[in-house]
Amino acid sequence: FTHAQSPRAKTTPAVTTILTGRYPHEHGVRDFASPLEAHIPTLAEALRSRGWDTAAIVGNWVLSQRQSGLARGFETWIEDFPVIRGVPPDDVPEQAADGLTDAALAYLGLEGSTASPITSAGREAPWFLWLHYMDPHGAYAAPEQHALFQSEAPHPIDDSSAGNLPPRIATYNVPPEAWLPDGRIDAGRVVAAYDAEIHFVDAEIGRLLERLRAAGTLANTWIVLTADHGESLGEKRYWFEHGAYAHEATCRVPLIVHAPLHFP
């Protein structure tokens, strides 16, 4: 799709919209730590009631059942991982993309041989698996092998108060190597670190899809890839964060739908 829009540049309200089909003012989840009320039906409940196996693997602490109330309808709900890193500014736990893909392959019975059928885990019914990858997201700290991007020359941020909007800079998402000797921030280096996060999650989603293809399952599987929000990298003088504004930088999201090859 060439244009998809999130209704809120914050994780919990936007994900709740994805899983309920309702806008935040309808489902009532406006921010973090405001769990979805029990009377609002979810996609997982609808599928489960029709005999589907339903599972969710979430890498973002704010989506834990206690915080979000979104586990309803999921027969399997996985939110506990080895903590790979903390997310600034409050150092909340995040599971990185490789751990999330590992968990998905284990759930699908595909962590061993690439030729393992998905039914090896005893899964004969239709299945729905929701994976919430938190990358790309602050802190911008992808594994070193994905750091393939660089800024040709420093691009210091102008943090003066000139202009219609004062600058908002999430300095806690700035990696150490992006600070210049004069105390300014090299925006090019921060963006390169963010691009590495994109490369990381792209590779991990690709690893999952390749394993599904090798198992002969991808051709019969719907794949829907979207996001709860974007990230502002200087648009409207908003740097390295999301949630404060409703501009396209943080509310316009990707949406890719892959239908089964033989869908009637």
PDB file of C-alpha atoms in Angstrom, residues 140 149-155 173-181 185-196 240:
ATOM      1  CA  TYR A 140      19.568   2.588  18.023  1.00  0.00           C
ATOM      2  CA  PHE A 149      25.519   2.818   6.728  1.00  0.00           C
ATOM      3  CA  GLN A 150      27.540   5.954   7.233  1.00  0.00           C
ATOM      4  CA  SER A 151      27.252   9.696   6.936  1.00  0.00           C
ATOM      5  CA  GLU A 152      29.694  11.249   4.460  1.00  0.00           C
ATOM      6  CA  ALA A 153      30.104  14.438   6.466  1.00  0.00           C
ATOM      7  CA  PRO A 154      28.918  15.668   9.873  1.00  0.00           C
ATOM      8  CA  HIS A 155      25.412  17.121   9.971  1.00  0.00           C
ATOM      9  CA  ASN A 173      18.553   7.896  21.803  1.00  0.00           C
ATOM     10  CA  VAL A 174      21.794   9.417  20.525  1.00  0.00           C
ATOM     11  CA  PRO A 175      24.629   6.846  20.439  1.00  0.00           C
ATOM     12  CA  PRO A 176      27.964   7.978  21.933  1.00  0.00           C
ATOM     13  CA  GLU A 177      29.725   8.103  18.566  1.00  0.00           C
ATOM     14  CA  ALA A 178      27.232  10.709  17.294  1.00  0.00           C
ATOM     15  CA  TRP A 179      28.309  13.402  19.759  1.00  0.00           C
ATOM     16  CA  LEU A 180      30.703  15.901  18.194  1.00  0.00           C
ATOM     17  CA  PRO A 181      33.655  17.384  20.139  1.00  0.00           C
ATOM     18  CA  ILE A 185      24.932  16.033  17.732  1.00  0.00           C
ATOM     19  CA  ASP A 186      25.819  14.647  14.311  1.00  0.00           C
ATOM     20  CA  ALA A 187      22.373  13.790  12.954  1.00  0.00           C
ATOM     21  CA  GLY A 188      23.878  11.801  10.078  1.00  0.00           C
ATOM     22  CA  ARG A 189      25.451   9.298  12.436  1.00  0.00           C
ATOM     23  CA  VAL A 190      22.225   8.869  14.394  1.00  0.00           C
ATOM     24  CA  VAL A 191      20.261   8.243  11.197  1.00  0.00           C
ATOM     25  CA  ALA A 192      22.883   5.705  10.112  1.00  0.00           C
ATOM     26  CA  ALA A 193      22.387   3.875  13.404  1.00  0.00           C
ATOM     27  CA  TYR A 194      18.626   3.892  12.831  1.00  0.00           C
ATOM     28  CA  ASP A 195      19.135   2.522   9.313  1.00  0.00           C
ATOM     29  CA  ALA A 196      21.158  -0.322  10.830  1.00  0.00           C
ATOM     30  CA  PHE A 240      14.965  10.677  17.308  1.00  0.00           C
TER      31      PHE A 240
END
